[in-house]
PDB file of C-alpha atoms in Angstrom:
ATOM      1  CA  MET A 528      36.344  56.870 -57.038  1.00 49.00           C
ATOM      2  CA  GLY A 529      34.291  56.656 -60.184  1.00 54.00           C
ATOM      3  CA  SER A 530      30.731  55.511 -60.164  1.00 67.00           C
ATOM      4  CA  SER A 531      30.104  51.926 -61.117  1.00 75.00           C
ATOM      5  CA  MET A 532      27.227  50.729 -63.237  1.00 75.00           C
ATOM      6  CA  LEU A 533      25.389  47.488 -62.831  1.00 85.00           C
ATOM      7  CA  PHE A 534      25.300  45.033 -65.720  1.00 86.00           C
ATOM      8  CA  ASP A 535      21.540  45.507 -66.108  1.00 83.00           C
ATOM      9  CA  ASP A 536      21.998  49.259 -66.373  1.00 84.00           C
ATOM     10  CA  VAL A 537      24.600  48.872 -69.112  1.00 85.00           C
ATOM     11  CA  VAL A 538      22.393  46.478 -71.080  1.00 82.00           C
ATOM     12  CA  THR A 539      19.356  48.745 -70.694  1.00 82.00           C
ATOM     13  CA  GLU A 540      21.365  51.745 -71.825  1.00 82.00           C
ATOM     14  CA  HIS A 541      22.647  50.035 -74.995  1.00 81.00           C
ATOM     15  CA  VAL A 542      19.776  47.684 -75.874  1.00 78.00           C
ATOM     16  CA  GLY A 543      16.763  49.331 -74.315  1.00 77.00           C
ATOM     17  CA  GLU A 544      13.880  48.078 -72.235  1.00 79.00           C
ATOM     18  CA  MET A 545      11.996  44.897 -73.010  1.00 79.00           C
ATOM     19  CA  GLY A 546       9.829  45.660 -76.023  1.00 83.00           C
ATOM     20  CA  ARG A 547       7.012  44.066 -77.969  1.00 87.00           C
ATOM     21  CA  GLY A 548       9.344  41.773 -79.951  1.00 83.00           C
ATOM     22  CA  GLN A 549      10.958  40.373 -76.820  1.00 83.00           C
ATOM     23  CA  VAL A 550       7.555  39.779 -75.210  1.00 87.00           C
ATOM     24  CA  LEU A 551       6.309  37.936 -78.311  1.00 87.00           C
ATOM     25  CA  MET A 552       9.448  35.785 -78.437  1.00 82.00           C
ATOM     26  CA  LEU A 553       9.094  35.000 -74.727  1.00 84.00           C
ATOM     27  CA  LEU A 554       5.470  33.933 -75.256  1.00 86.00           C
ATOM     28  CA  ALA A 555       6.379  31.776 -78.269  1.00 79.00           C
ATOM     29  CA  ALA A 556       9.184  30.078 -76.363  1.00 78.00           C
ATOM     30  CA  SER A 557       6.953  29.612 -73.324  1.00 82.00           C
ATOM     31  CA  CYS A 558       4.306  27.899 -75.460  1.00 79.00           C
ATOM     32  CA  SER A 559       6.983  25.553 -76.726  1.00 73.00           C
ATOM     33  CA  TRP A 560       8.216  24.761 -73.224  1.00 80.00           C
ATOM     34  CA  ALA A 561       4.674  24.312 -71.897  1.00 82.00           C
ATOM     35  CA  SER A 562       3.781  21.801 -74.613  1.00 76.00           C
ATOM     36  CA  MET A 563       6.985  19.846 -73.993  1.00 78.00           C
ATOM     37  CA  ALA A 564       6.296  19.835 -70.248  1.00 84.00           C
ATOM     38  CA  MET A 565       2.837  18.372 -70.878  1.00 84.00           C
ATOM     39  CA  ILE A 566       4.317  15.604 -73.037  1.00 81.00           C
ATOM     40  CA  VAL A 567       6.848  14.706 -70.340  1.00 82.00           C
ATOM     41  CA  LEU A 568       4.125  14.794 -67.681  1.00 85.00           C
ATOM     42  CA  ASP A 569       1.943  12.565 -69.875  1.00 83.00           C
ATOM     43  CA  MET A 570       4.535   9.792 -69.548  1.00 82.00           C
ATOM     44  CA  VAL A 571       3.825   9.656 -65.816  1.00 81.00           C
ATOM     45  CA  PHE A 572       0.159   8.918 -66.394  1.00 80.00           C
ATOM     46  CA  THR A 573       0.397   6.636 -69.417  1.00 82.00           C
ATOM     47  CA  THR A 574       2.881   4.307 -67.730  1.00 83.00           C
ATOM     48  CA  GLN A 575       1.290   4.067 -64.297  1.00 83.00           C
ATOM     49  CA  LYS A 576       0.185   0.679 -63.005  1.00 82.00           C
ATOM     50  CA  PRO A 577      -3.564   0.919 -62.350  1.00 83.00           C
ATOM     51  CA  ALA A 578      -5.516  -0.807 -59.607  1.00 85.00           C
ATOM     52  CA  TRP A 579      -6.742  -4.351 -60.169  1.00 86.00           C
ATOM     53  CA  THR A 580      -9.395  -6.647 -58.772  1.00 85.00           C
ATOM     54  CA  CYS A 581     -10.196 -10.352 -58.903  1.00 88.00           C
ATOM     55  CA  SER A 582     -12.119 -11.570 -61.953  1.00 88.00           C
ATOM     56  CA  HIS A 583     -14.138 -13.987 -59.818  1.00 87.00           C
ATOM     57  CA  PRO A 584     -14.898 -12.948 -56.221  1.00 83.00           C
ATOM     58  CA  ALA A 585     -14.971 -16.626 -55.170  1.00 86.00           C
ATOM     59  CA  ASP A 586     -11.318 -17.128 -56.175  1.00 86.00           C
ATOM     60  CA  GLU A 587      -9.575 -17.582 -52.808  1.00 88.00           C
ATOM     61  CA  GLN A 588      -6.019 -17.433 -54.172  1.00 89.00           C
ATOM     62  CA  CYS A 589      -6.744 -14.127 -55.902  1.00 88.00           C
ATOM     63  CA  ALA A 590      -8.461 -12.720 -52.793  1.00 88.00           C
ATOM     64  CA  ALA A 591      -5.428 -13.638 -50.680  1.00 89.00           C
ATOM     65  CA  VAL A 592      -3.019 -11.958 -53.118  1.00 87.00           C
ATOM     66  CA  LEU A 593      -5.260  -8.886 -53.340  1.00 85.00           C
ATOM     67  CA  SER A 594      -5.463  -8.543 -49.542  1.00 86.00           C
ATOM     68  CA  SER A 595      -1.696  -9.013 -49.136  1.00 86.00           C
ATOM     69  CA  GLY A 596      -0.928  -6.316 -51.708  1.00 78.00           C
ATOM     70  CA  SER A 597       1.830  -8.406 -53.279  1.00 78.00           C
ATOM     71  CA  GLY A 598       0.758  -7.787 -56.889  1.00 80.00           C
ATOM     72  CA  VAL A 599      -0.575  -9.839 -59.763  1.00 83.00           C
ATOM     73  CA  CYS A 600       2.589 -11.729 -60.684  1.00 85.00           C
ATOM     74  CA  SER A 601       1.601 -14.866 -58.784  1.00 85.00           C
ATOM     75  CA  LEU A 602      -1.773 -14.983 -60.585  1.00 86.00           C
ATOM     76  CA  SER A 603      -2.711 -15.978 -64.103  1.00 86.00           C
ATOM     77  CA  PRO A 604      -4.106 -13.193 -66.320  1.00 85.00           C
ATOM     78  CA  GLN A 605      -7.532 -14.834 -66.170  1.00 87.00           C
ATOM     79  CA  GLN A 606      -7.674 -14.427 -62.372  1.00 88.00           C
ATOM     80  CA  TYR A 607      -7.525 -10.608 -62.293  1.00 87.00           C
ATOM     81  CA  THR A 608      -8.905  -7.633 -64.199  1.00 87.00           C
ATOM     82  CA  TRP A 609      -7.846  -4.009 -64.227  1.00 86.00           C
ATOM     83  CA  ALA A 610     -10.163  -1.591 -62.430  1.00 84.00           C
ATOM     84  CA  ALA A 611      -9.730   0.866 -65.334  1.00 81.00           C
ATOM     85  CA  PRO A 612      -8.858  -1.410 -68.296  1.00 77.00           C
ATOM     86  CA  HIS A 613      -7.503   1.095 -70.818  1.00 76.00           C
ATOM     87  CA  SER A 614      -6.308   3.911 -68.576  1.00 79.00           C
ATOM     88  CA  SER A 615      -2.592   3.385 -69.185  1.00 83.00           C
ATOM     89  CA  LEU A 616      -0.127   1.523 -71.391  1.00 84.00           C
ATOM     90  CA  VAL A 617       0.414  -0.957 -68.566  1.00 86.00           C
ATOM     91  CA  SER A 618      -3.211  -2.087 -68.467  1.00 84.00           C
ATOM     92  CA  SER A 619      -3.781  -1.834 -72.228  1.00 84.00           C
ATOM     93  CA  PHE A 620      -0.827  -4.067 -73.129  1.00 86.00           C
ATOM     94  CA  GLY A 621      -0.459  -6.110 -69.916  1.00 84.00           C
ATOM     95  CA  LEU A 622       2.985  -4.749 -69.073  1.00 85.00           C
ATOM     96  CA  VAL A 623       3.309  -6.430 -65.691  1.00 85.00           C
ATOM     97  CA  CYS A 624       5.554  -9.075 -64.174  1.00 86.00           C
ATOM     98  CA  SER A 625       7.921 -10.422 -66.840  1.00 87.00           C
ATOM     99  CA  ASP A 626       6.958  -7.602 -69.237  1.00 88.00           C
ATOM    100  CA  SER A 627       7.314  -4.749 -66.723  1.00 87.00           C
ATOM    101  CA  TRP A 628      10.755  -3.869 -68.128  1.00 91.00           C
ATOM    102  CA  LYS A 629       9.002  -2.603 -71.257  1.00 90.00           C
ATOM    103  CA  VAL A 630       7.574   0.338 -69.297  1.00 88.00           C
ATOM    104  CA  GLY A 631      11.097   1.518 -68.508  1.00 88.00           C
ATOM    105  CA  LEU A 632      12.077   0.941 -72.135  1.00 90.00           C
ATOM    106  CA  VAL A 633       9.186   3.135 -73.335  1.00 86.00           C
ATOM    107  CA  ASN A 634      10.301   5.938 -71.006  1.00 86.00           C
ATOM    108  CA  ALA A 635      13.953   5.561 -71.980  1.00 90.00           C
ATOM    109  CA  MET A 636      13.196   5.585 -75.711  1.00 90.00           C
ATOM    110  CA  PHE A 637      11.017   8.672 -75.266  1.00 86.00           C
ATOM    111  CA  PHE A 638      13.890  10.574 -73.676  1.00 87.00           C
ATOM    112  CA  VAL A 639      16.412   9.275 -76.235  1.00 93.00           C
ATOM    113  CA  GLY A 640      14.132  10.679 -78.923  1.00 88.00           C
ATOM    114  CA  TYR A 641      13.863  13.906 -76.953  1.00 83.00           C
ATOM    115  CA  TRP A 642      17.674  14.102 -76.818  1.00 88.00           C
ATOM    116  CA  VAL A 643      18.111  13.343 -80.523  1.00 89.00           C
ATOM    117  CA  GLY A 644      15.508  15.983 -81.384  1.00 84.00           C
ATOM    118  CA  SER A 645      17.235  18.528 -79.162  1.00 81.00           C
ATOM    119  CA  CYS A 646      20.561  17.897 -80.876  1.00 85.00           C
ATOM    120  CA  MET A 647      19.038  17.926 -84.343  1.00 87.00           C
ATOM    121  CA  PHE A 648      17.010  21.112 -83.827  1.00 83.00           C
ATOM    122  CA  GLY A 649      20.008  22.846 -82.269  1.00 83.00           C
ATOM    123  CA  TRP A 650      21.994  22.185 -85.441  1.00 87.00           C
ATOM    124  CA  LEU A 651      19.036  23.147 -87.652  1.00 87.00           C
ATOM    125  CA  ALA A 652      18.539  26.373 -85.681  1.00 86.00           C
ATOM    126  CA  ASP A 653      22.138  27.334 -86.348  1.00 88.00           C
ATOM    127  CA  ALA A 654      21.747  26.537 -90.040  1.00 89.00           C
ATOM    128  CA  TYR A 655      18.241  27.848 -90.808  1.00 89.00           C
ATOM    129  CA  GLY A 656      17.311  30.188 -87.968  1.00 87.00           C
ATOM    130  CA  ARG A 657      15.747  29.816 -84.558  1.00 82.00           C
ATOM    131  CA  LYS A 658      12.274  31.058 -85.426  1.00 80.00           C
ATOM    132  CA  ARG A 659      11.748  28.517 -88.214  1.00 83.00           C
ATOM    133  CA  CYS A 660      13.027  25.676 -86.049  1.00 81.00           C
ATOM    134  CA  LEU A 661      10.923  26.726 -83.081  1.00 75.00           C
ATOM    135  CA  LEU A 662       7.808  26.689 -85.252  1.00 77.00           C
ATOM    136  CA  LEU A 663       8.791  23.399 -86.909  1.00 79.00           C
ATOM    137  CA  SER A 664       9.501  21.685 -83.586  1.00 74.00           C
ATOM    138  CA  ASN A 665       6.046  22.635 -82.298  1.00 70.00           C
ATOM    139  CA  ALA A 666       4.239  21.311 -85.366  1.00 65.00           C
TER     140      ALA A 666
END
């Protein structure tokens, strides 16, 4: 029986070991992936619903809702305030109750844009080269 070679051995024999160019390309691609991961992770924090408290401690209806943990939908906007007013899109724009669907819309539109960009830069990479498109997509 003849000796068999592993795929990695064949590639190493014909292409060579991982060199400086491959390491640089790996680092460039990793920077691109890391920045995209941070943008996706940012959506988690910018669309979170922050804690709230009653605007007037003497408001019994607000205190009852707060202690029950049922949320602010049964209260008027004047009865509650956000604990951290501008910490997320939800508190900055009041995206609660009847407007809570807008949070999902923001996330969906972000990923639609992500998908369109992926398709567009895939086509551009084929037409103009991967390196240029990688640099352009990170700008």
